[in-house]
PDB file of C-alpha atoms and ligand atoms in Angstrom:
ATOM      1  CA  UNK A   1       0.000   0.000   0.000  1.00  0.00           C
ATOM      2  CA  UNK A   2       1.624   3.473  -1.213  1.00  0.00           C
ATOM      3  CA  UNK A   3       1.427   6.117   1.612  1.00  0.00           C
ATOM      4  CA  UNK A   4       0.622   9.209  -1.038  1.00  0.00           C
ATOM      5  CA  UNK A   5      -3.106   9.976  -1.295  1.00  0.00           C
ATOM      6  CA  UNK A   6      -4.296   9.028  -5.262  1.00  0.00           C
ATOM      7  CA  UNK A   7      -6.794   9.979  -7.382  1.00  0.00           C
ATOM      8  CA  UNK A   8     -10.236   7.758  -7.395  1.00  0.00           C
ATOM      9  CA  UNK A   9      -9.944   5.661 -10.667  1.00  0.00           C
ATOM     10  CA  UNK A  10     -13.247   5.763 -12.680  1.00  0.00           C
ATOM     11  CA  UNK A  11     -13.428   2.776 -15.676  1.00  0.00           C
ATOM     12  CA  UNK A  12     -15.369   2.625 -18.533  1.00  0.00           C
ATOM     13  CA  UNK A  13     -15.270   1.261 -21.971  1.00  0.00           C
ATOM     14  CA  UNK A  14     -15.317   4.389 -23.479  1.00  0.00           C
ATOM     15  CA  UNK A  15     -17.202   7.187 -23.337  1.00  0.00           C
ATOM     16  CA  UNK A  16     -20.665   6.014 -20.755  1.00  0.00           C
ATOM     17  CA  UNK A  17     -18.946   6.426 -18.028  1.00  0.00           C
ATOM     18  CA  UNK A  18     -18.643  10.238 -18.309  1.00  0.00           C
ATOM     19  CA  UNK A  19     -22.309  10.365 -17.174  1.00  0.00           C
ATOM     20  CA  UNK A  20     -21.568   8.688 -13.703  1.00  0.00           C
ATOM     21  CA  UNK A  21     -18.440  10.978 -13.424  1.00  0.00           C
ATOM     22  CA  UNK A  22     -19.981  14.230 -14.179  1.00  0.00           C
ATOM     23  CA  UNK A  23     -22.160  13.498 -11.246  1.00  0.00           C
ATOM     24  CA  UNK A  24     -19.580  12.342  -8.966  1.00  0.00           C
ATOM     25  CA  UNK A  25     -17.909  14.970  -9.714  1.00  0.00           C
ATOM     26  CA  UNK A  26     -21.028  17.274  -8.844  1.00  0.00           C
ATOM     27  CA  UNK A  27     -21.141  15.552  -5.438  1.00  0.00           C
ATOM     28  CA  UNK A  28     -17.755  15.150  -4.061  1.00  0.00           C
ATOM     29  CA  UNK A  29     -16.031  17.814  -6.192  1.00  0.00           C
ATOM     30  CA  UNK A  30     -13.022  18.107  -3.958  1.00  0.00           C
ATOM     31  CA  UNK A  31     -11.651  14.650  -5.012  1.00  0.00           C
ATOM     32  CA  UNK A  32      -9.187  13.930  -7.884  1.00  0.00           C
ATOM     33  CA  UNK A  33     -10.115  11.300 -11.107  1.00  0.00           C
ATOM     34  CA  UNK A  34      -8.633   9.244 -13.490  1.00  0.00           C
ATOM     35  CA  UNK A  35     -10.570   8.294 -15.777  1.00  0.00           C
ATOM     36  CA  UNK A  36     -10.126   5.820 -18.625  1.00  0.00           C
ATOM     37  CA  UNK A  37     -12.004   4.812 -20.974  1.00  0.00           C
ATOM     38  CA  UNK A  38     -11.274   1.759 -23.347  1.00  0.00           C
ATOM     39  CA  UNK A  39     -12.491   3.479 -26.319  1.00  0.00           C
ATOM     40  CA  UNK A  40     -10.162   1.041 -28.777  1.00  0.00           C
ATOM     41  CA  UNK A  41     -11.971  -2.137 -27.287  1.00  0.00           C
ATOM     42  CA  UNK A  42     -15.520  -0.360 -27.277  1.00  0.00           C
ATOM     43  CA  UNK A  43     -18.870  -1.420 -27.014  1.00  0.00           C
ATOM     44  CA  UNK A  44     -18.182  -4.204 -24.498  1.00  0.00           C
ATOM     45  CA  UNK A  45     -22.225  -4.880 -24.324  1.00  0.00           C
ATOM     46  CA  UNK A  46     -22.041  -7.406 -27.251  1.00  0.00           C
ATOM     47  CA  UNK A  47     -18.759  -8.886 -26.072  1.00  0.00           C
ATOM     48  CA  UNK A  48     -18.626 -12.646 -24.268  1.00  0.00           C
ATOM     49  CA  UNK A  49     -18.201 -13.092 -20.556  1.00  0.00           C
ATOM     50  CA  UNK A  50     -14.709 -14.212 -20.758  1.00  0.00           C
ATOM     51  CA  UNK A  51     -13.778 -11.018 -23.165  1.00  0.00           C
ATOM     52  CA  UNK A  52     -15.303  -8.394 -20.669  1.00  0.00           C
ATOM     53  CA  UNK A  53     -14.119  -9.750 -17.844  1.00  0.00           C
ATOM     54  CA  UNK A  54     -10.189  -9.930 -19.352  1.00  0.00           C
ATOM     55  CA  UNK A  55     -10.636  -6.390 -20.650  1.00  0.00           C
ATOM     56  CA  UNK A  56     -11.544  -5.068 -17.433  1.00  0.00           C
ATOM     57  CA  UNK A  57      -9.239  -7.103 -15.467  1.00  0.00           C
ATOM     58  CA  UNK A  58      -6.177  -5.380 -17.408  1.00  0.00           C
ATOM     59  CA  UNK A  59      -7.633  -1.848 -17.087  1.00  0.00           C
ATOM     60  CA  UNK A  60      -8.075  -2.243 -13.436  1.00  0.00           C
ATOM     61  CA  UNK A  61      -4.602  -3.527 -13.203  1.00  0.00           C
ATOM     62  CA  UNK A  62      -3.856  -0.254 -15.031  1.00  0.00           C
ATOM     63  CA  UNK A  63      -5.550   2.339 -12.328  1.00  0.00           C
ATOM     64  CA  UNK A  64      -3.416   0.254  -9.377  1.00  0.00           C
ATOM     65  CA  UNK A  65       0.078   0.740 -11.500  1.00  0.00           C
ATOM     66  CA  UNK A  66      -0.938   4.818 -11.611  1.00  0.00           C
ATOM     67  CA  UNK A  67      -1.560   4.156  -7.607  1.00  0.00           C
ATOM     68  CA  UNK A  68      -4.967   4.046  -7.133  1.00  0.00           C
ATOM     69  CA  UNK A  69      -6.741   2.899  -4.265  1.00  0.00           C
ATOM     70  CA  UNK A  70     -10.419   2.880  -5.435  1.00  0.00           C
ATOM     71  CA  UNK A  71     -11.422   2.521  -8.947  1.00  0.00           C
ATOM     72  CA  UNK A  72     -15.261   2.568  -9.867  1.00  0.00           C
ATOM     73  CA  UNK A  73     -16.527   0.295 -12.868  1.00  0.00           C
ATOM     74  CA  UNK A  74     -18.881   3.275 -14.067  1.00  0.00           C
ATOM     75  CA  UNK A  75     -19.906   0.706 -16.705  1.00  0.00           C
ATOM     76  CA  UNK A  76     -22.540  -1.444 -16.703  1.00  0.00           C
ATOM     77  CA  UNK A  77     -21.417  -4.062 -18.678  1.00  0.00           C
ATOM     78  CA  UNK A  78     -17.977  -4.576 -16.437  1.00  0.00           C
ATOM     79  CA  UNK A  79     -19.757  -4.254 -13.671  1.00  0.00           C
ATOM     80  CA  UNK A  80     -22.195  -7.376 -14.570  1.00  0.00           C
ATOM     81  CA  UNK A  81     -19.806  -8.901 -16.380  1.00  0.00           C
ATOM     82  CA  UNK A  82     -16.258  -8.459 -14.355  1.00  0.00           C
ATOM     83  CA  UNK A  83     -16.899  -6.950 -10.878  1.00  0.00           C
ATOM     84  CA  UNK A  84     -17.543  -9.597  -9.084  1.00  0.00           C
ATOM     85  CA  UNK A  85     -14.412 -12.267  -9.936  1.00  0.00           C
ATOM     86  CA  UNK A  86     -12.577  -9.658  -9.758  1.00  0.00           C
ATOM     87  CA  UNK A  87     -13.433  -8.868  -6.336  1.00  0.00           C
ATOM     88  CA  UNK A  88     -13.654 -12.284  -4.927  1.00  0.00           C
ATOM     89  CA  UNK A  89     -10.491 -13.272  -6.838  1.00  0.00           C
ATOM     90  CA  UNK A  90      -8.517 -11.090  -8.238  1.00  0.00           C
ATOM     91  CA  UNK A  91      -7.983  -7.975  -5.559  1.00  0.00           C
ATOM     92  CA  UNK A  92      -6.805 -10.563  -2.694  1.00  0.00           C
ATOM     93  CA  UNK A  93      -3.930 -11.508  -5.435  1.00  0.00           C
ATOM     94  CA  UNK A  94      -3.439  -8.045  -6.901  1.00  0.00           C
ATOM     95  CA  UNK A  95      -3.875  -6.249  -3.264  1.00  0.00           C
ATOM     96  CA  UNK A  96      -5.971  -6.854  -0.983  1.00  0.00           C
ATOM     97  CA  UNK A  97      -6.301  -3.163   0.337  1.00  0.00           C
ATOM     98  CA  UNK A  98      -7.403  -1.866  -3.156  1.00  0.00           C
ATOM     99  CA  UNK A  99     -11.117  -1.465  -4.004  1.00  0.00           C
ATOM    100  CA  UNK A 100     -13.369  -2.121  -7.028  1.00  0.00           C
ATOM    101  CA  UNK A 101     -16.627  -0.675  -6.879  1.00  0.00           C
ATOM    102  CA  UNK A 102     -19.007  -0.820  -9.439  1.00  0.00           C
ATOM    103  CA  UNK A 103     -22.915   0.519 -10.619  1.00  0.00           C
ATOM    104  CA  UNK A 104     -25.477  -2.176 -10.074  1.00  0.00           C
ATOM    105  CA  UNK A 105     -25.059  -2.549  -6.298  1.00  0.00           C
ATOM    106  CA  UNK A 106     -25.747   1.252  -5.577  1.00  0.00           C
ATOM    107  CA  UNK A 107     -29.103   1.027  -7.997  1.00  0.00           C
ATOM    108  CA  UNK A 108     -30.565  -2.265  -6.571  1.00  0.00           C
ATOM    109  CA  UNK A 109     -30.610  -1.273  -3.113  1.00  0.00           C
ATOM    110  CA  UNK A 110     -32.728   2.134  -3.829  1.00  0.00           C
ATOM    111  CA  UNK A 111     -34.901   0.949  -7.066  1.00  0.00           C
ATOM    112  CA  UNK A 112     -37.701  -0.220  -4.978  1.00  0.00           C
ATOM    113  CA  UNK A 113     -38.383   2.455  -2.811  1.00  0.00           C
ATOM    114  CA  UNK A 114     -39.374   4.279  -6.123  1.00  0.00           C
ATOM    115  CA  UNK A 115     -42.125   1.751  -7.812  1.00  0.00           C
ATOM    116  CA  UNK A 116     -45.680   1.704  -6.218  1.00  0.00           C
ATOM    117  CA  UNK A 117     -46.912  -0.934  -8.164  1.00  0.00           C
ATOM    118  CA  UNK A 118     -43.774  -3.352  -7.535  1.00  0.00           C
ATOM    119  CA  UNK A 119     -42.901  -3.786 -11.070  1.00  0.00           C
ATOM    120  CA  UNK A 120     -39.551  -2.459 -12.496  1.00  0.00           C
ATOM    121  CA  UNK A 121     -38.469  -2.876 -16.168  1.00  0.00           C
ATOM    122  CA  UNK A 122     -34.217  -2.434 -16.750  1.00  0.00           C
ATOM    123  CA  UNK A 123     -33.154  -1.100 -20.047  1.00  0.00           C
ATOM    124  CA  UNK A 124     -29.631  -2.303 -20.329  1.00  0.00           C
ATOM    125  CA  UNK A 125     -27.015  -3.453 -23.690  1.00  0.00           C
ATOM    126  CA  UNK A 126     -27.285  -7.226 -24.386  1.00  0.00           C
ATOM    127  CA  UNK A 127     -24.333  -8.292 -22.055  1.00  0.00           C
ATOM    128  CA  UNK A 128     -26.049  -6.661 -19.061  1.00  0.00           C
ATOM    129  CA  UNK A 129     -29.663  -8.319 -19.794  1.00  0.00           C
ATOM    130  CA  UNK A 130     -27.850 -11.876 -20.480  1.00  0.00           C
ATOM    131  CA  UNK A 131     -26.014 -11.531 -16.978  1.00  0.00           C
ATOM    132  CA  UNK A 132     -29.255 -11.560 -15.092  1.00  0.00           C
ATOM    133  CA  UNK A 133     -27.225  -9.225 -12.488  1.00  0.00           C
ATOM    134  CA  UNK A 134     -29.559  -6.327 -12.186  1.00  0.00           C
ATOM    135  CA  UNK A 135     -32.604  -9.435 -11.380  1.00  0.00           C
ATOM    136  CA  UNK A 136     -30.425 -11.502  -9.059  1.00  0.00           C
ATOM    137  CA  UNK A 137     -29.027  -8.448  -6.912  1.00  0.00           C
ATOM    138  CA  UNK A 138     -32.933  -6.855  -6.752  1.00  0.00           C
ATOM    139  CA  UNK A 139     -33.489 -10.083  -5.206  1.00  0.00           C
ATOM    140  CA  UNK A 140     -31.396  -9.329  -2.288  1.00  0.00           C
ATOM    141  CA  UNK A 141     -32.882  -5.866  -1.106  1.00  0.00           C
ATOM    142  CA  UNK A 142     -36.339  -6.247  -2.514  1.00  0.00           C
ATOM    143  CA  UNK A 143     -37.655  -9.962  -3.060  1.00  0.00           C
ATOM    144  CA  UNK A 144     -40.788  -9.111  -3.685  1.00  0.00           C
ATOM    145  CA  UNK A 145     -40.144  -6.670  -6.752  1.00  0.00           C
ATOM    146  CA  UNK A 146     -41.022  -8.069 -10.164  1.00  0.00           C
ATOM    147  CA  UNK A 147     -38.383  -7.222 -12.576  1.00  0.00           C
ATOM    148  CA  UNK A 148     -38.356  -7.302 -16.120  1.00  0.00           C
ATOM    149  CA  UNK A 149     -35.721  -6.893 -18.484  1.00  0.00           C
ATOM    150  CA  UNK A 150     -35.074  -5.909 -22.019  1.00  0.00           C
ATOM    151  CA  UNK A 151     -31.353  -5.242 -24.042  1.00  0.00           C
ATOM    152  CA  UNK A 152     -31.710  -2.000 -26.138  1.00  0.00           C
ATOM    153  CA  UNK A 153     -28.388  -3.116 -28.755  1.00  0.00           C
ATOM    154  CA  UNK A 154     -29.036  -0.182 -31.299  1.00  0.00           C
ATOM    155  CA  UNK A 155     -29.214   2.392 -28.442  1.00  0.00           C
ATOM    156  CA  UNK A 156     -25.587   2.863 -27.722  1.00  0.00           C
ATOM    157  CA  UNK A 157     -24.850   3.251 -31.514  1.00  0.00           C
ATOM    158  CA  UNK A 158     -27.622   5.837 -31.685  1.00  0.00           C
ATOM    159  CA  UNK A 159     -25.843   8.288 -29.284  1.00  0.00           C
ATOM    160  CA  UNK A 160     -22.865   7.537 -30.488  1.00  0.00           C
ATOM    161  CA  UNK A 161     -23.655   8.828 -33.494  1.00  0.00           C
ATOM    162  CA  UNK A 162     -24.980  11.747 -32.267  1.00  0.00           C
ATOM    163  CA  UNK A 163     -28.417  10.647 -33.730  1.00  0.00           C
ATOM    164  CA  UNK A 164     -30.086  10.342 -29.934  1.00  0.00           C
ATOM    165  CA  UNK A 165     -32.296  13.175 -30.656  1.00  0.00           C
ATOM    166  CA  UNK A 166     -32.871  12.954 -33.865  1.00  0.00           C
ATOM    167  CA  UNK A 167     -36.509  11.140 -35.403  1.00  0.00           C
ATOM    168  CA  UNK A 168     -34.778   8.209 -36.849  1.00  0.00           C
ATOM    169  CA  UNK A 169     -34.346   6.971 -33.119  1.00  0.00           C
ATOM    170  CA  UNK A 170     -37.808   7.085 -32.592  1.00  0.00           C
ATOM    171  CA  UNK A 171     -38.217   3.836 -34.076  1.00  0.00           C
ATOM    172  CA  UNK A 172     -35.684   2.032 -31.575  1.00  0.00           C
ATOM    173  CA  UNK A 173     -37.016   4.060 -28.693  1.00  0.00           C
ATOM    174  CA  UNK A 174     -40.250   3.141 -29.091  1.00  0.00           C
ATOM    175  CA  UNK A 175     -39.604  -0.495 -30.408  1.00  0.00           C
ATOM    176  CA  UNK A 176     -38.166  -1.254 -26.975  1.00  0.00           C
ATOM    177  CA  UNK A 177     -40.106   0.104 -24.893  1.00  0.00           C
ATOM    178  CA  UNK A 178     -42.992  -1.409 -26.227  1.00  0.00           C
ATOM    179  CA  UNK A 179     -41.172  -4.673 -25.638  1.00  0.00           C
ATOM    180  CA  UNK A 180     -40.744  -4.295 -22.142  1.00  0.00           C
ATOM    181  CA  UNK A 181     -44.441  -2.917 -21.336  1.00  0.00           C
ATOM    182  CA  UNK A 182     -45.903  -5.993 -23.354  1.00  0.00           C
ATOM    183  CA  UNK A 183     -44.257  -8.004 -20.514  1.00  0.00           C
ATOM    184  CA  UNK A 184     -46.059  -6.154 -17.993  1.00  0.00           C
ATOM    185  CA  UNK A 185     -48.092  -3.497 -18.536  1.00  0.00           C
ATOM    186  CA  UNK A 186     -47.747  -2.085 -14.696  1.00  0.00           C
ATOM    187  CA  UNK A 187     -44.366  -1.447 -14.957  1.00  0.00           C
ATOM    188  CA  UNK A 188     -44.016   2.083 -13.106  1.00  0.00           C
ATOM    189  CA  UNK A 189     -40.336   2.696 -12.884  1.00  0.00           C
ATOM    190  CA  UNK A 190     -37.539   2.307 -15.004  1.00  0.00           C
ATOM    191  CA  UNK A 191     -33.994   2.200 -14.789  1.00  0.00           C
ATOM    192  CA  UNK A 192     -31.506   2.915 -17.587  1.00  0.00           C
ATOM    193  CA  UNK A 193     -29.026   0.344 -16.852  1.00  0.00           C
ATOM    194  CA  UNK A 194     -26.658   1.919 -19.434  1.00  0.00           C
ATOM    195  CA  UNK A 195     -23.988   4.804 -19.146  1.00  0.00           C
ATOM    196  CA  UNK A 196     -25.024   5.875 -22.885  1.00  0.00           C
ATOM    197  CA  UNK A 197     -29.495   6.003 -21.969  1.00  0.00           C
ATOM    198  CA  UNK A 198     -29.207   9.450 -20.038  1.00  0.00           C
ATOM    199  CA  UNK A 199     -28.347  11.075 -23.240  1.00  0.00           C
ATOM    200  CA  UNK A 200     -32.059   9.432 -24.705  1.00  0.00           C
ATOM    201  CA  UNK A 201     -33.484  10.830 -21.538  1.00  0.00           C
ATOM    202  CA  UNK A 202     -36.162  13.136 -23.486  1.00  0.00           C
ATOM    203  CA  UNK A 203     -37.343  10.207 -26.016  1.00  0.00           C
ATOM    204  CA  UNK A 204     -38.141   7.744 -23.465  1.00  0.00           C
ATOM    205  CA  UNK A 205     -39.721  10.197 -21.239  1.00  0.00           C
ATOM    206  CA  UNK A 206     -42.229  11.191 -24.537  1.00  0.00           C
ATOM    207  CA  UNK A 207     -42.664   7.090 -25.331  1.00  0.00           C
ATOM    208  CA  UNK A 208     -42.921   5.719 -21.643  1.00  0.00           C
ATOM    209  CA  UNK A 209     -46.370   5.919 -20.663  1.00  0.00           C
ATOM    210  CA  UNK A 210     -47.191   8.895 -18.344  1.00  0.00           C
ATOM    211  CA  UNK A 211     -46.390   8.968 -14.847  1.00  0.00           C
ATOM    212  CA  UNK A 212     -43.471   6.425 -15.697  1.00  0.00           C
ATOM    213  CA  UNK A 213     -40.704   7.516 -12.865  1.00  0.00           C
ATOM    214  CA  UNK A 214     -37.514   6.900 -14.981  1.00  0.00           C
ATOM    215  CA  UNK A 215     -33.862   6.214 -13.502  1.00  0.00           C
ATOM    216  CA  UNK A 216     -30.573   7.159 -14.406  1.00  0.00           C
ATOM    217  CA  UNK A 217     -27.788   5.765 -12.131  1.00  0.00           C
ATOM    218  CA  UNK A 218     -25.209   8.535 -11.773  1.00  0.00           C
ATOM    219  CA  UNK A 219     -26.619  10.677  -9.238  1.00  0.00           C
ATOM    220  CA  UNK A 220     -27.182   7.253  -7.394  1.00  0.00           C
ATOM    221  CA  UNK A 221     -23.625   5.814  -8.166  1.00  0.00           C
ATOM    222  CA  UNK A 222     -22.472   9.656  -6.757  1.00  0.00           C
ATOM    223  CA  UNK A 223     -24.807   9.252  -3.479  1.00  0.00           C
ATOM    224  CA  UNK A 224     -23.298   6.158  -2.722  1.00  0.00           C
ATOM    225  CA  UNK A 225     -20.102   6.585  -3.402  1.00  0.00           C
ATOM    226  CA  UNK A 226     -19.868   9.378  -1.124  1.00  0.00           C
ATOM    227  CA  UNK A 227     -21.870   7.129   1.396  1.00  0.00           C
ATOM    228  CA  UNK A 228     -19.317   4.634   1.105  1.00  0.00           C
ATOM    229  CA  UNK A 229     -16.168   7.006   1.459  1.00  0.00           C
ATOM    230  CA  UNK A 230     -17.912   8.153   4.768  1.00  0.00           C
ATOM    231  CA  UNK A 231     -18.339   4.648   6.162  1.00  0.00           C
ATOM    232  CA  UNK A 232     -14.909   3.900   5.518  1.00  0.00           C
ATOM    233  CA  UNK A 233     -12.528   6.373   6.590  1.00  0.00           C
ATOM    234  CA  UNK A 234      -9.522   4.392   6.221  1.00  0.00           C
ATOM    235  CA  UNK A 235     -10.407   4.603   2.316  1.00  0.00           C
ATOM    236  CA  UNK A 236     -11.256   8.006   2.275  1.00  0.00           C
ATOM    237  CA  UNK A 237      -8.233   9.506   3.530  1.00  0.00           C
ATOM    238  CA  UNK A 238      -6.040   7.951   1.057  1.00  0.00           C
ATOM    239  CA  UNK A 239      -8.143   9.821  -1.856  1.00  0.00           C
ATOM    240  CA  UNK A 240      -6.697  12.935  -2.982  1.00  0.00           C
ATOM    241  CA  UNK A 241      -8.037  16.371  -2.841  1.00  0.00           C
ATOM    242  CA  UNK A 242      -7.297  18.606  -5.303  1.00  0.00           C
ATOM    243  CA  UNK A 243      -9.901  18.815  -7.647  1.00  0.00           C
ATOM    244  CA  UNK A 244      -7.988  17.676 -10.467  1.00  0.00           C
ATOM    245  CA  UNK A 245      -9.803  15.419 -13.601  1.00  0.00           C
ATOM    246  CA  UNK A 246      -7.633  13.561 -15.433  1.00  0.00           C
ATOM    247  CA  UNK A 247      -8.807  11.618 -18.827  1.00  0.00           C
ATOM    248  CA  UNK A 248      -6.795   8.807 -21.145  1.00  0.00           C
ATOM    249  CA  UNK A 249      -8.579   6.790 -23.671  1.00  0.00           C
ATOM    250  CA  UNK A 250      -6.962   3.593 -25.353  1.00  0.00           C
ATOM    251  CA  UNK A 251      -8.149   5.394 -28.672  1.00  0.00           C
ATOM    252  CA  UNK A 252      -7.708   8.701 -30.963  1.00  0.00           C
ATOM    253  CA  UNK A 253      -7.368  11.655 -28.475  1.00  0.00           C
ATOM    254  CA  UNK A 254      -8.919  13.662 -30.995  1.00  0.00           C
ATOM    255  CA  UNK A 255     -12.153  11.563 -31.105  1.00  0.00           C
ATOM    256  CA  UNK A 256     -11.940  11.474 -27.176  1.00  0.00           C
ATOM    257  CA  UNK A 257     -12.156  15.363 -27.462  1.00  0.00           C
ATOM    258  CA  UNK A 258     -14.492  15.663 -29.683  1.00  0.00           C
ATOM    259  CA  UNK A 259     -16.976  13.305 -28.069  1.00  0.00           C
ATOM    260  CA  UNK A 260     -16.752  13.580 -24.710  1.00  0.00           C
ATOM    261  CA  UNK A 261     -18.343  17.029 -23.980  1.00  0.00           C
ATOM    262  CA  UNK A 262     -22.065  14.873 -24.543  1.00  0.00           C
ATOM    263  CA  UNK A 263     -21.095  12.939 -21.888  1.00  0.00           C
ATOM    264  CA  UNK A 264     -19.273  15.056 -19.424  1.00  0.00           C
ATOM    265  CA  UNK A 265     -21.165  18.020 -20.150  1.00  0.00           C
ATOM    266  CA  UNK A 266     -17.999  20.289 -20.565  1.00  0.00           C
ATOM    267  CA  UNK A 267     -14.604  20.275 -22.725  1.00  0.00           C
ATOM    268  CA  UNK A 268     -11.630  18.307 -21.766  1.00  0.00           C
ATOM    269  CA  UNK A 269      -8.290  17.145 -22.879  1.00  0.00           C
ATOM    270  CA  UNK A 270      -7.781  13.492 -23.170  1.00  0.00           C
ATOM    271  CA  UNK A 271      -3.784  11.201 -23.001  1.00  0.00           C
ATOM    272  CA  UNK A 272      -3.426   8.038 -24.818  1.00  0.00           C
ATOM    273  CA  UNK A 273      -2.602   4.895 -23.872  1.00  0.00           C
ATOM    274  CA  UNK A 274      -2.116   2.300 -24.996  1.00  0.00           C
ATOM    275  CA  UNK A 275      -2.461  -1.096 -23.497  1.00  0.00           C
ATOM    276  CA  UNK A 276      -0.518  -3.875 -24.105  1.00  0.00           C
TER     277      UNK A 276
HETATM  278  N1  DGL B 301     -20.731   1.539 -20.867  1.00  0.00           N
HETATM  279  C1  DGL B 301     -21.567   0.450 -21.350  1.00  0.00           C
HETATM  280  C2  DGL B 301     -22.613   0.099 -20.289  1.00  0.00           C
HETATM  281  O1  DGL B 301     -22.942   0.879 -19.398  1.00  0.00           O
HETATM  282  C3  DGL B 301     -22.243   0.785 -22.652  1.00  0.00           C
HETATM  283  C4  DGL B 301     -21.293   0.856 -23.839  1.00  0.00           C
HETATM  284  C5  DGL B 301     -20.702  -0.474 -24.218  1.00  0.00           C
HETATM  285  O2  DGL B 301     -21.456  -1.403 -24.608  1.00  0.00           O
HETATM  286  O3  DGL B 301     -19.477  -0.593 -24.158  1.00  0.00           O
HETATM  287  O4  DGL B 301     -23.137  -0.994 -20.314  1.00  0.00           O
END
């Protein structure tokens, strides 16, 4: 374990993860980041088990080698796909005083205090759906909550190419949400189980029926996070504080740039790296 304070590592496979950060970085501004996202190796929802969970694995290892102490899998996919080996089996190798947190956990323990008629439907990419994570962990905190699922593949595309509020995504909008209301028509909450979904915010409010209370995790990844820095003190002080956001992506710097701002919200300057 180093004795210098580090930044908090945030993960994602490219550019999602932005959305959690931006509102991590809204409630615990004092902190430093890292983040990285895996932009060459992106979208990791279509991707096997095995492939995610290697992926992750080396970017994790990564964020230890630059020193930090906490990294947070603000990715869905990693997080259903990776989090848990590498927690049970990898940190205890790697170190066990190191910390991998990731997104589902924070969301399942609040997403039933929000649904009256205790049915929830998760929007998610393919790999999240198939992992039945957000379903098994809901289990846990609410047993009685019906869930119901469905993957969303052309979603990330659509924001990704800047077509998320344009009418050609209409069709896809629509298309799943129908799918997941056909399951069960008193479905009152939804979560968007995806980094990229916040940005489709608007269209799924206008296709959801009315009164549909609809999720996005970062403000709930934020809340806990900080929760979790004040139940564990010994974690907390070896964060730094300077305020200081730092961003590398495996891929063009340029496209990094250009993107990122309809994620984050604001400019920034990326680094490359380049994982071998
Ligand atoms: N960040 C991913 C997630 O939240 C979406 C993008 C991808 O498939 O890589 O699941």
């Amino acid at each position: 374990m180093s004795s210098a304070k580090q930044p908090i590592g945030v993960f994602d496979s490219g550019y999602g993860g932005l959305t959690i950060l931006k509102e991590m970085v809204k409630t615990l501004p004092a902190y430093d980041y890292l983040y990285m996202g895996d932009n060459a190796r992106a979208p990791y929802g279509p991707r096997s088990f095995d492939t995610v969970y290697q992926y992750t694995l080396q970017c994790v290892q990564w964020f230890f080698e630059q020193g930090c102490e906490l990294v947070v899998l603000a990715c869905n996919t990693a997080s259903a796909k990776a989090l848990r080996t590498i927690q049970q089996k990898d940190l205890a190798k790697i170190d066990p005083h190191k910390r991998v947190l990731g997104v589902i956990r924070p969301t399942t323990e609040v997403i039933g205090e929000y649904s009256r008629s205790g049915s929830v439907g998760i929007l998610g990419t393919t790999g999240t759906v198939v992992s039945e994570s957000y379903p098994i962990e809901i289990a846990k905190f609410f047993p009685s909550l019906k869930v119901y699922q469905e993957a969303c593949p052309m979603w990330v595309p659509l924001v990704e190419n800047h077509e998320y509020d344009k009418p050609g995504a209409d069709y896809f909008i629509r298309q799943h949400l129908n799918r997941l209301f056909e399951q069960a028509p008193d479905i009152d909450t939804l979560l968007l189980a995806c980094t990229h979904y916040p940005l489709l915010m608007d269209k799924i409010r206008a296709f959801a029926p009315a009164g549909t209370t609809i999720l996005s995790q970062g403000n709930i990844v934020a809340t806990s996070l900080k929760a979790y820095l004040e139940r564990h003190p010994e974690m907390e002080q070896r964060c730094s504080k300077n305020g200081s956001r730092t961003f590398y992506t495996t891929d063009s710097v340029q496209d990094f740039n250009n993107h990122a701002s309809l994620f984050f919200g604001e400019k920034l300057e990326s680094k490359h790296l380049e994982l071998l």
